Amino acid sequence: MANWEIIGAYGGGQNIDETSTTQKFPLGLVVQGNDIDSSTGYGVGEFIYAKGVASTVVGSVALIDTNGWTTSLGTANDIGQLGCSMSINVANQFGWYQITGNGVAKGLASLADNKAVYLTSTAGSIDDAVVSGDLIFGMSTVSALDTPSSGLALVSLARPYVVDV
């Protein structure tokens, strides 16, 4: 998996791949990070700091509520900003969600590479099967499911969101 390191003045306090029971950064803070693992080479991405929700795992696609910076696992018919969890950031904890760059997202069986993606009725997971109203703008697959690891797909993120239209 990638090894993200915060770039700039906000380094330290809490790594991008960690979760914390105490708030270490202002909620809603966006930082840049660089993947320093030469085997993945994901480059630079952006990450937003928010509160977790039960059942979150690495790669969970989360809806980010900007009124309080809470999250919920993305599911069909949601509306709003999305990010991919960088840790097992469960309820009453704090962590990072990737919003730009190459990252990983939970997917359903048969998720293919180079596809548009959609929210599903499986909370926190994406698929490439067309679901009216659930197209995720700003997210597409770069690899098929199970690459880079089981249950995950490499995705390209550009501040993803859904509008349920």
mmCIF file with all atom_site columns, C-alpha atoms in Angstrom:
data_model
loop_
_atom_site.group_PDB
_atom_site.id
_atom_site.type_symbol
_atom_site.label_atom_id
_atom_site.label_alt_id
_atom_site.label_comp_id
_atom_site.label_asym_id
_atom_site.label_entity_id
_atom_site.label_seq_id
_atom_site.pdbx_PDB_ins_code
_atom_site.Cartn_x
_atom_site.Cartn_y
_atom_site.Cartn_z
_atom_site.occupancy
_atom_site.B_iso_or_equiv
_atom_site.pdbx_formal_charge
_atom_site.auth_seq_id
_atom_site.auth_comp_id
_atom_site.auth_asym_id
_atom_site.auth_atom_id
_atom_site.pdbx_PDB_model_num
ATOM 1   C CA . MET A 1 1   ? 0.000   0.000  0.000   1.00 0.00 ? 1   MET A CA 1
ATOM 2   C CA . ALA A 1 2   ? 1.009   3.619  -0.416  1.00 0.00 ? 2   ALA A CA 1
ATOM 3   C CA . ASN A 1 3   ? 2.980   5.437  2.278   1.00 0.00 ? 3   ASN A CA 1
ATOM 4   C CA . TRP A 1 4   ? 1.645   9.017  2.412   1.00 0.00 ? 4   TRP A CA 1
ATOM 5   C CA . GLU A 1 5   ? 3.605   11.828 4.051   1.00 0.00 ? 5   GLU A CA 1
ATOM 6   C CA . ILE A 1 6   ? 2.111   15.285 4.660   1.00 0.00 ? 6   ILE A CA 1
ATOM 7   C CA . ILE A 1 7   ? 3.748   18.084 2.662   1.00 0.00 ? 7   ILE A CA 1
ATOM 8   C CA . GLY A 1 8   ? 4.157   21.527 4.204   1.00 0.00 ? 8   GLY A CA 1
ATOM 9   C CA . ALA A 1 9   ? 3.397   23.242 7.489   1.00 0.00 ? 9   ALA A CA 1
ATOM 10  C CA . TYR A 1 10  ? 0.936   20.666 8.850   1.00 0.00 ? 10  TYR A CA 1
ATOM 11  C CA . GLY A 1 11  ? 3.348   17.742 9.122   1.00 0.00 ? 11  GLY A CA 1
ATOM 12  C CA . GLY A 1 12  ? 3.379   15.734 12.342  1.00 0.00 ? 12  GLY A CA 1
ATOM 13  C CA . GLY A 1 13  ? 0.565   15.192 14.811  1.00 0.00 ? 13  GLY A CA 1
ATOM 14  C CA . GLN A 1 14  ? -1.200  12.379 12.964  1.00 0.00 ? 14  GLN A CA 1
ATOM 15  C CA . ASN A 1 15  ? -0.067  10.490 9.891   1.00 0.00 ? 15  ASN A CA 1
ATOM 16  C CA . ILE A 1 16  ? -2.418  10.231 6.935   1.00 0.00 ? 16  ILE A CA 1
ATOM 17  C CA . ASP A 1 17  ? -2.869  6.484  7.427   1.00 0.00 ? 17  ASP A CA 1
ATOM 18  C CA . GLU A 1 18  ? -3.653  6.787  11.152  1.00 0.00 ? 18  GLU A CA 1
ATOM 19  C CA . THR A 1 19  ? -6.829  7.315  13.139  1.00 0.00 ? 19  THR A CA 1
ATOM 20  C CA . SER A 1 20  ? -6.964  9.070  16.503  1.00 0.00 ? 20  SER A CA 1
ATOM 21  C CA . THR A 1 21  ? -9.367  9.144  19.439  1.00 0.00 ? 21  THR A CA 1
ATOM 22  C CA . THR A 1 22  ? -8.432  12.809 19.945  1.00 0.00 ? 22  THR A CA 1
ATOM 23  C CA . GLN A 1 23  ? -8.696  15.585 17.368  1.00 0.00 ? 23  GLN A CA 1
ATOM 24  C CA . LYS A 1 24  ? -5.185  16.534 16.178  1.00 0.00 ? 24  LYS A CA 1
ATOM 25  C CA . PHE A 1 25  ? -6.041  18.987 13.361  1.00 0.00 ? 25  PHE A CA 1
ATOM 26  C CA . PRO A 1 26  ? -8.874  21.427 12.603  1.00 0.00 ? 26  PRO A CA 1
ATOM 27  C CA . LEU A 1 27  ? -11.859 19.572 11.122  1.00 0.00 ? 27  LEU A CA 1
ATOM 28  C CA . GLY A 1 28  ? -12.174 20.226 7.385   1.00 0.00 ? 28  GLY A CA 1
ATOM 29  C CA . LEU A 1 29  ? -8.443  20.945 7.011   1.00 0.00 ? 29  LEU A CA 1
ATOM 30  C CA . VAL A 1 30  ? -7.141  19.963 3.571   1.00 0.00 ? 30  VAL A CA 1
ATOM 31  C CA . VAL A 1 31  ? -3.463  19.006 3.247   1.00 0.00 ? 31  VAL A CA 1
ATOM 32  C CA . GLN A 1 32  ? -1.302  17.699 0.447   1.00 0.00 ? 32  GLN A CA 1
ATOM 33  C CA . GLY A 1 33  ? 0.511   14.421 0.814   1.00 0.00 ? 33  GLY A CA 1
ATOM 34  C CA . ASN A 1 34  ? 3.146   12.631 -1.212  1.00 0.00 ? 34  ASN A CA 1
ATOM 35  C CA . ASP A 1 35  ? 3.371   8.842  -1.585  1.00 0.00 ? 35  ASP A CA 1
ATOM 36  C CA . ILE A 1 36  ? 6.966   8.090  -0.613  1.00 0.00 ? 36  ILE A CA 1
ATOM 37  C CA . ASP A 1 37  ? 6.666   4.342  -1.313  1.00 0.00 ? 37  ASP A CA 1
ATOM 38  C CA . SER A 1 38  ? 8.538   3.683  -4.555  1.00 0.00 ? 38  SER A CA 1
ATOM 39  C CA . SER A 1 39  ? 6.595   0.447  -5.154  1.00 0.00 ? 39  SER A CA 1
ATOM 40  C CA . THR A 1 40  ? 3.256   2.267  -5.481  1.00 0.00 ? 40  THR A CA 1
ATOM 41  C CA . GLY A 1 41  ? 4.329   5.701  -6.702  1.00 0.00 ? 41  GLY A CA 1
ATOM 42  C CA . TYR A 1 42  ? 0.871   7.314  -6.421  1.00 0.00 ? 42  TYR A CA 1
ATOM 43  C CA . GLY A 1 43  ? 2.408   10.801 -6.454  1.00 0.00 ? 43  GLY A CA 1
ATOM 44  C CA . VAL A 1 44  ? 0.744   13.752 -4.724  1.00 0.00 ? 44  VAL A CA 1
ATOM 45  C CA . GLY A 1 45  ? -2.816  13.797 -3.372  1.00 0.00 ? 45  GLY A CA 1
ATOM 46  C CA . GLU A 1 46  ? -5.052  15.897 -1.153  1.00 0.00 ? 46  GLU A CA 1
ATOM 47  C CA . PHE A 1 47  ? -6.649  14.746 2.093   1.00 0.00 ? 47  PHE A CA 1
ATOM 48  C CA . ILE A 1 48  ? -9.391  16.202 4.298   1.00 0.00 ? 48  ILE A CA 1
ATOM 49  C CA . TYR A 1 49  ? -9.616  15.736 8.073   1.00 0.00 ? 49  TYR A CA 1
ATOM 50  C CA . ALA A 1 50  ? -12.998 14.560 9.420   1.00 0.00 ? 50  ALA A CA 1
ATOM 51  C CA . LYS A 1 51  ? -14.798 12.493 12.060  1.00 0.00 ? 51  LYS A CA 1
ATOM 52  C CA . GLY A 1 52  ? -15.233 8.785  11.421  1.00 0.00 ? 52  GLY A CA 1
ATOM 53  C CA . VAL A 1 53  ? -18.283 6.552  11.373  1.00 0.00 ? 53  VAL A CA 1
ATOM 54  C CA . ALA A 1 54  ? -18.871 2.910  12.404  1.00 0.00 ? 54  ALA A CA 1
ATOM 55  C CA . SER A 1 55  ? -17.738 0.180  9.978   1.00 0.00 ? 55  SER A CA 1
ATOM 56  C CA . THR A 1 56  ? -15.213 2.391  8.158   1.00 0.00 ? 56  THR A CA 1
ATOM 57  C CA . VAL A 1 57  ? -12.187 0.560  6.757   1.00 0.00 ? 57  VAL A CA 1
ATOM 58  C CA . VAL A 1 58  ? -9.306  1.631  4.531   1.00 0.00 ? 58  VAL A CA 1
ATOM 59  C CA . GLY A 1 59  ? -10.787 2.581  1.158   1.00 0.00 ? 59  GLY A CA 1
ATOM 60  C CA . SER A 1 60  ? -14.349 3.113  2.377   1.00 0.00 ? 60  SER A CA 1
ATOM 61  C CA . VAL A 1 61  ? -16.062 5.708  0.207   1.00 0.00 ? 61  VAL A CA 1
ATOM 62  C CA . ALA A 1 62  ? -17.488 8.194  2.688   1.00 0.00 ? 62  ALA A CA 1
ATOM 63  C CA . LEU A 1 63  ? -19.940 11.054 2.370   1.00 0.00 ? 63  LEU A CA 1
ATOM 64  C CA . ILE A 1 64  ? -18.440 14.095 4.108   1.00 0.00 ? 64  ILE A CA 1
ATOM 65  C CA . ASP A 1 65  ? -20.946 16.410 5.785   1.00 0.00 ? 65  ASP A CA 1
ATOM 66  C CA . THR A 1 66  ? -19.345 19.863 5.838   1.00 0.00 ? 66  THR A CA 1
ATOM 67  C CA . ASN A 1 67  ? -21.705 20.933 8.637   1.00 0.00 ? 67  ASN A CA 1
ATOM 68  C CA . GLY A 1 68  ? -19.711 19.408 11.490  1.00 0.00 ? 68  GLY A CA 1
ATOM 69  C CA . TRP A 1 69  ? -17.235 17.440 9.347   1.00 0.00 ? 69  TRP A CA 1
ATOM 70  C CA . THR A 1 70  ? -18.849 14.098 10.117  1.00 0.00 ? 70  THR A CA 1
ATOM 71  C CA . THR A 1 71  ? -18.886 11.183 7.703   1.00 0.00 ? 71  THR A CA 1
ATOM 72  C CA . SER A 1 72  ? -21.246 8.400  6.715   1.00 0.00 ? 72  SER A CA 1
ATOM 73  C CA . LEU A 1 73  ? -20.542 5.469  4.435   1.00 0.00 ? 73  LEU A CA 1
ATOM 74  C CA . GLY A 1 74  ? -21.551 6.464  0.908   1.00 0.00 ? 74  GLY A CA 1
ATOM 75  C CA . THR A 1 75  ? -24.642 4.698  -0.372  1.00 0.00 ? 75  THR A CA 1
ATOM 76  C CA . ALA A 1 76  ? -27.182 4.943  -3.196  1.00 0.00 ? 76  ALA A CA 1
ATOM 77  C CA . ASN A 1 77  ? -29.129 8.231  -3.358  1.00 0.00 ? 77  ASN A CA 1
ATOM 78  C CA . ASP A 1 78  ? -26.586 10.231 -1.322  1.00 0.00 ? 78  ASP A CA 1
ATOM 79  C CA . ILE A 1 79  ? -25.861 13.858 -2.186  1.00 0.00 ? 79  ILE A CA 1
ATOM 80  C CA . GLY A 1 80  ? -22.599 15.644 -1.396  1.00 0.00 ? 80  GLY A CA 1
ATOM 81  C CA . GLN A 1 81  ? -18.833 15.503 -1.202  1.00 0.00 ? 81  GLN A CA 1
ATOM 82  C CA . LEU A 1 82  ? -17.046 12.137 -1.043  1.00 0.00 ? 82  LEU A CA 1
ATOM 83  C CA . GLY A 1 83  ? -13.628 10.929 0.064   1.00 0.00 ? 83  GLY A CA 1
ATOM 84  C CA . CYS A 1 84  ? -11.825 7.612  0.493   1.00 0.00 ? 84  CYS A CA 1
ATOM 85  C CA . SER A 1 85  ? -10.898 6.681  4.060   1.00 0.00 ? 85  SER A CA 1
ATOM 86  C CA . MET A 1 86  ? -7.195  6.350  4.709   1.00 0.00 ? 86  MET A CA 1
ATOM 87  C CA . SER A 1 87  ? -7.616  4.350  7.940   1.00 0.00 ? 87  SER A CA 1
ATOM 88  C CA . ILE A 1 88  ? -10.058 2.338  10.014  1.00 0.00 ? 88  ILE A CA 1
ATOM 89  C CA . ASN A 1 89  ? -11.606 5.620  11.167  1.00 0.00 ? 89  ASN A CA 1
ATOM 90  C CA . VAL A 1 90  ? -14.645 4.484  13.123  1.00 0.00 ? 90  VAL A CA 1
ATOM 91  C CA . ALA A 1 91  ? -17.192 6.454  15.201  1.00 0.00 ? 91  ALA A CA 1
ATOM 92  C CA . ASN A 1 92  ? -15.811 9.001  17.680  1.00 0.00 ? 92  ASN A CA 1
ATOM 93  C CA . GLN A 1 93  ? -12.408 8.994  15.986  1.00 0.00 ? 93  GLN A CA 1
ATOM 94  C CA . PHE A 1 94  ? -10.639 11.378 13.629  1.00 0.00 ? 94  PHE A CA 1
ATOM 95  C CA . GLY A 1 95  ? -8.783  10.713 10.394  1.00 0.00 ? 95  GLY A CA 1
ATOM 96  C CA . TRP A 1 96  ? -8.024  11.584 6.799   1.00 0.00 ? 96  TRP A CA 1
ATOM 97  C CA . TYR A 1 97  ? -10.064 11.051 3.622   1.00 0.00 ? 97  TYR A CA 1
ATOM 98  C CA . GLN A 1 98  ? -8.430  11.307 0.204   1.00 0.00 ? 98  GLN A CA 1
ATOM 99  C CA . ILE A 1 99  ? -10.083 13.743 -2.200  1.00 0.00 ? 99  ILE A CA 1
ATOM 100 C CA . THR A 1 100 ? -7.546  14.152 -5.055  1.00 0.00 ? 100 THR A CA 1
ATOM 101 C CA . GLY A 1 101 ? -4.845  12.050 -6.703  1.00 0.00 ? 101 GLY A CA 1
ATOM 102 C CA . ASN A 1 102 ? -4.500  8.301  -7.116  1.00 0.00 ? 102 ASN A CA 1
ATOM 103 C CA . GLY A 1 103 ? -5.856  6.324  -4.164  1.00 0.00 ? 103 GLY A CA 1
ATOM 104 C CA . VAL A 1 104 ? -7.819  3.222  -3.235  1.00 0.00 ? 104 VAL A CA 1
ATOM 105 C CA . ALA A 1 105 ? -11.555 2.596  -2.875  1.00 0.00 ? 105 ALA A CA 1
ATOM 106 C CA . LYS A 1 106 ? -13.629 -0.402 -1.797  1.00 0.00 ? 106 LYS A CA 1
ATOM 107 C CA . GLY A 1 107 ? -15.345 -2.007 -4.744  1.00 0.00 ? 107 GLY A CA 1
ATOM 108 C CA . LEU A 1 108 ? -17.870 -4.685 -5.554  1.00 0.00 ? 108 LEU A CA 1
ATOM 109 C CA . ALA A 1 109 ? -17.139 -7.867 -7.533  1.00 0.00 ? 109 ALA A CA 1
ATOM 110 C CA . SER A 1 110 ? -16.455 -7.328 -11.249 1.00 0.00 ? 110 SER A CA 1
ATOM 111 C CA . LEU A 1 111 ? -15.404 -3.665 -10.831 1.00 0.00 ? 111 LEU A CA 1
ATOM 112 C CA . ALA A 1 112 ? -13.309 -3.069 -13.968 1.00 0.00 ? 112 ALA A CA 1
ATOM 113 C CA . ASP A 1 113 ? -10.495 -0.669 -14.811 1.00 0.00 ? 113 ASP A CA 1
ATOM 114 C CA . ASN A 1 114 ? -10.911 2.635  -16.666 1.00 0.00 ? 114 ASN A CA 1
ATOM 115 C CA . LYS A 1 115 ? -14.590 2.982  -15.772 1.00 0.00 ? 115 LYS A CA 1
ATOM 116 C CA . ALA A 1 116 ? -16.909 5.613  -14.361 1.00 0.00 ? 116 ALA A CA 1
ATOM 117 C CA . VAL A 1 117 ? -18.077 4.577  -10.900 1.00 0.00 ? 117 VAL A CA 1
ATOM 118 C CA . TYR A 1 118 ? -21.345 4.697  -8.985  1.00 0.00 ? 118 TYR A CA 1
ATOM 119 C CA . LEU A 1 119 ? -22.474 4.518  -5.376  1.00 0.00 ? 119 LEU A CA 1
ATOM 120 C CA . THR A 1 120 ? -24.266 1.289  -4.523  1.00 0.00 ? 120 THR A CA 1
ATOM 121 C CA . SER A 1 121 ? -26.638 -0.055 -1.886  1.00 0.00 ? 121 SER A CA 1
ATOM 122 C CA . THR A 1 122 ? -23.540 -1.607 -0.260  1.00 0.00 ? 122 THR A CA 1
ATOM 123 C CA . ALA A 1 123 ? -22.450 1.202  2.081   1.00 0.00 ? 123 ALA A CA 1
ATOM 124 C CA . GLY A 1 124 ? -18.926 2.481  1.450   1.00 0.00 ? 124 GLY A CA 1
ATOM 125 C CA . SER A 1 125 ? -18.385 0.587  -1.827  1.00 0.00 ? 125 SER A CA 1
ATOM 126 C CA . ILE A 1 126 ? -18.388 1.566  -5.492  1.00 0.00 ? 126 ILE A CA 1
ATOM 127 C CA . ASP A 1 127 ? -19.192 -0.306 -8.701  1.00 0.00 ? 127 ASP A CA 1
ATOM 128 C CA . ASP A 1 128 ? -19.121 0.383  -12.428 1.00 0.00 ? 128 ASP A CA 1
ATOM 129 C CA . ALA A 1 129 ? -22.681 -0.876 -12.977 1.00 0.00 ? 129 ALA A CA 1
ATOM 130 C CA . VAL A 1 130 ? -24.801 2.088  -14.048 1.00 0.00 ? 130 VAL A CA 1
ATOM 131 C CA . VAL A 1 131 ? -27.173 3.231  -11.303 1.00 0.00 ? 131 VAL A CA 1
ATOM 132 C CA . SER A 1 132 ? -29.317 6.206  -12.256 1.00 0.00 ? 132 SER A CA 1
ATOM 133 C CA . GLY A 1 133 ? -28.553 9.208  -10.048 1.00 0.00 ? 133 GLY A CA 1
ATOM 134 C CA . ASP A 1 134 ? -25.545 7.644  -8.338  1.00 0.00 ? 134 ASP A CA 1
ATOM 135 C CA . LEU A 1 135 ? -22.729 8.515  -10.764 1.00 0.00 ? 135 LEU A CA 1
ATOM 136 C CA . ILE A 1 136 ? -19.737 9.789  -8.804  1.00 0.00 ? 136 ILE A CA 1
ATOM 137 C CA . PHE A 1 137 ? -18.364 12.869 -10.513 1.00 0.00 ? 137 PHE A CA 1
ATOM 138 C CA . GLY A 1 138 ? -14.588 13.195 -10.056 1.00 0.00 ? 138 GLY A CA 1
ATOM 139 C CA . MET A 1 139 ? -13.834 9.493  -9.494  1.00 0.00 ? 139 MET A CA 1
ATOM 140 C CA . SER A 1 140 ? -12.950 6.724  -11.944 1.00 0.00 ? 140 SER A CA 1
ATOM 141 C CA . THR A 1 141 ? -11.134 3.410  -11.764 1.00 0.00 ? 141 THR A CA 1
ATOM 142 C CA . VAL A 1 142 ? -7.488  3.095  -12.736 1.00 0.00 ? 142 VAL A CA 1
ATOM 143 C CA . SER A 1 143 ? -7.361  -0.647 -11.971 1.00 0.00 ? 143 SER A CA 1
ATOM 144 C CA . ALA A 1 144 ? -9.817  -3.494 -11.644 1.00 0.00 ? 144 ALA A CA 1
ATOM 145 C CA . LEU A 1 145 ? -10.955 -4.782 -8.247  1.00 0.00 ? 145 LEU A CA 1
ATOM 146 C CA . ASP A 1 146 ? -8.300  -6.527 -6.123  1.00 0.00 ? 146 ASP A CA 1
ATOM 147 C CA . THR A 1 147 ? -5.488  -4.288 -7.378  1.00 0.00 ? 147 THR A CA 1
ATOM 148 C CA . PRO A 1 148 ? -3.603  -3.141 -5.305  1.00 0.00 ? 148 PRO A CA 1
ATOM 149 C CA . SER A 1 149 ? -5.118  -5.543 -2.725  1.00 0.00 ? 149 SER A CA 1
ATOM 150 C CA . SER A 1 150 ? -8.171  -7.668 -2.055  1.00 0.00 ? 150 SER A CA 1
ATOM 151 C CA . GLY A 1 151 ? -11.444 -5.726 -2.150  1.00 0.00 ? 151 GLY A CA 1
ATOM 152 C CA . LEU A 1 152 ? -9.803  -2.488 -3.305  1.00 0.00 ? 152 LEU A CA 1
ATOM 153 C CA . ALA A 1 153 ? -9.331  -0.777 -6.658  1.00 0.00 ? 153 ALA A CA 1
ATOM 154 C CA . LEU A 1 154 ? -6.977  2.021  -7.618  1.00 0.00 ? 154 LEU A CA 1
ATOM 155 C CA . VAL A 1 155 ? -9.026  5.128  -8.401  1.00 0.00 ? 155 VAL A CA 1
ATOM 156 C CA . SER A 1 156 ? -8.345  8.604  -9.715  1.00 0.00 ? 156 SER A CA 1
ATOM 157 C CA . LEU A 1 157 ? -9.876  11.279 -7.470  1.00 0.00 ? 157 LEU A CA 1
ATOM 158 C CA . ALA A 1 158 ? -10.686 14.896 -8.355  1.00 0.00 ? 158 ALA A CA 1
ATOM 159 C CA . ARG A 1 159 ? -12.793 16.108 -5.387  1.00 0.00 ? 159 ARG A CA 1
ATOM 160 C CA . PRO A 1 160 ? -15.525 13.509 -5.952  1.00 0.00 ? 160 PRO A CA 1
ATOM 161 C CA . TYR A 1 161 ? -19.202 14.238 -5.313  1.00 0.00 ? 161 TYR A CA 1
ATOM 162 C CA . VAL A 1 162 ? -22.681 12.904 -6.086  1.00 0.00 ? 162 VAL A CA 1
ATOM 163 C CA . VAL A 1 163 ? -25.903 14.797 -6.812  1.00 0.00 ? 163 VAL A CA 1
ATOM 164 C CA . ASP A 1 164 ? -28.548 12.019 -7.095  1.00 0.00 ? 164 ASP A CA 1
ATOM 165 C CA . VAL A 1 165 ? -30.016 13.278 -10.359 1.00 0.00 ? 165 VAL A CA 1
#
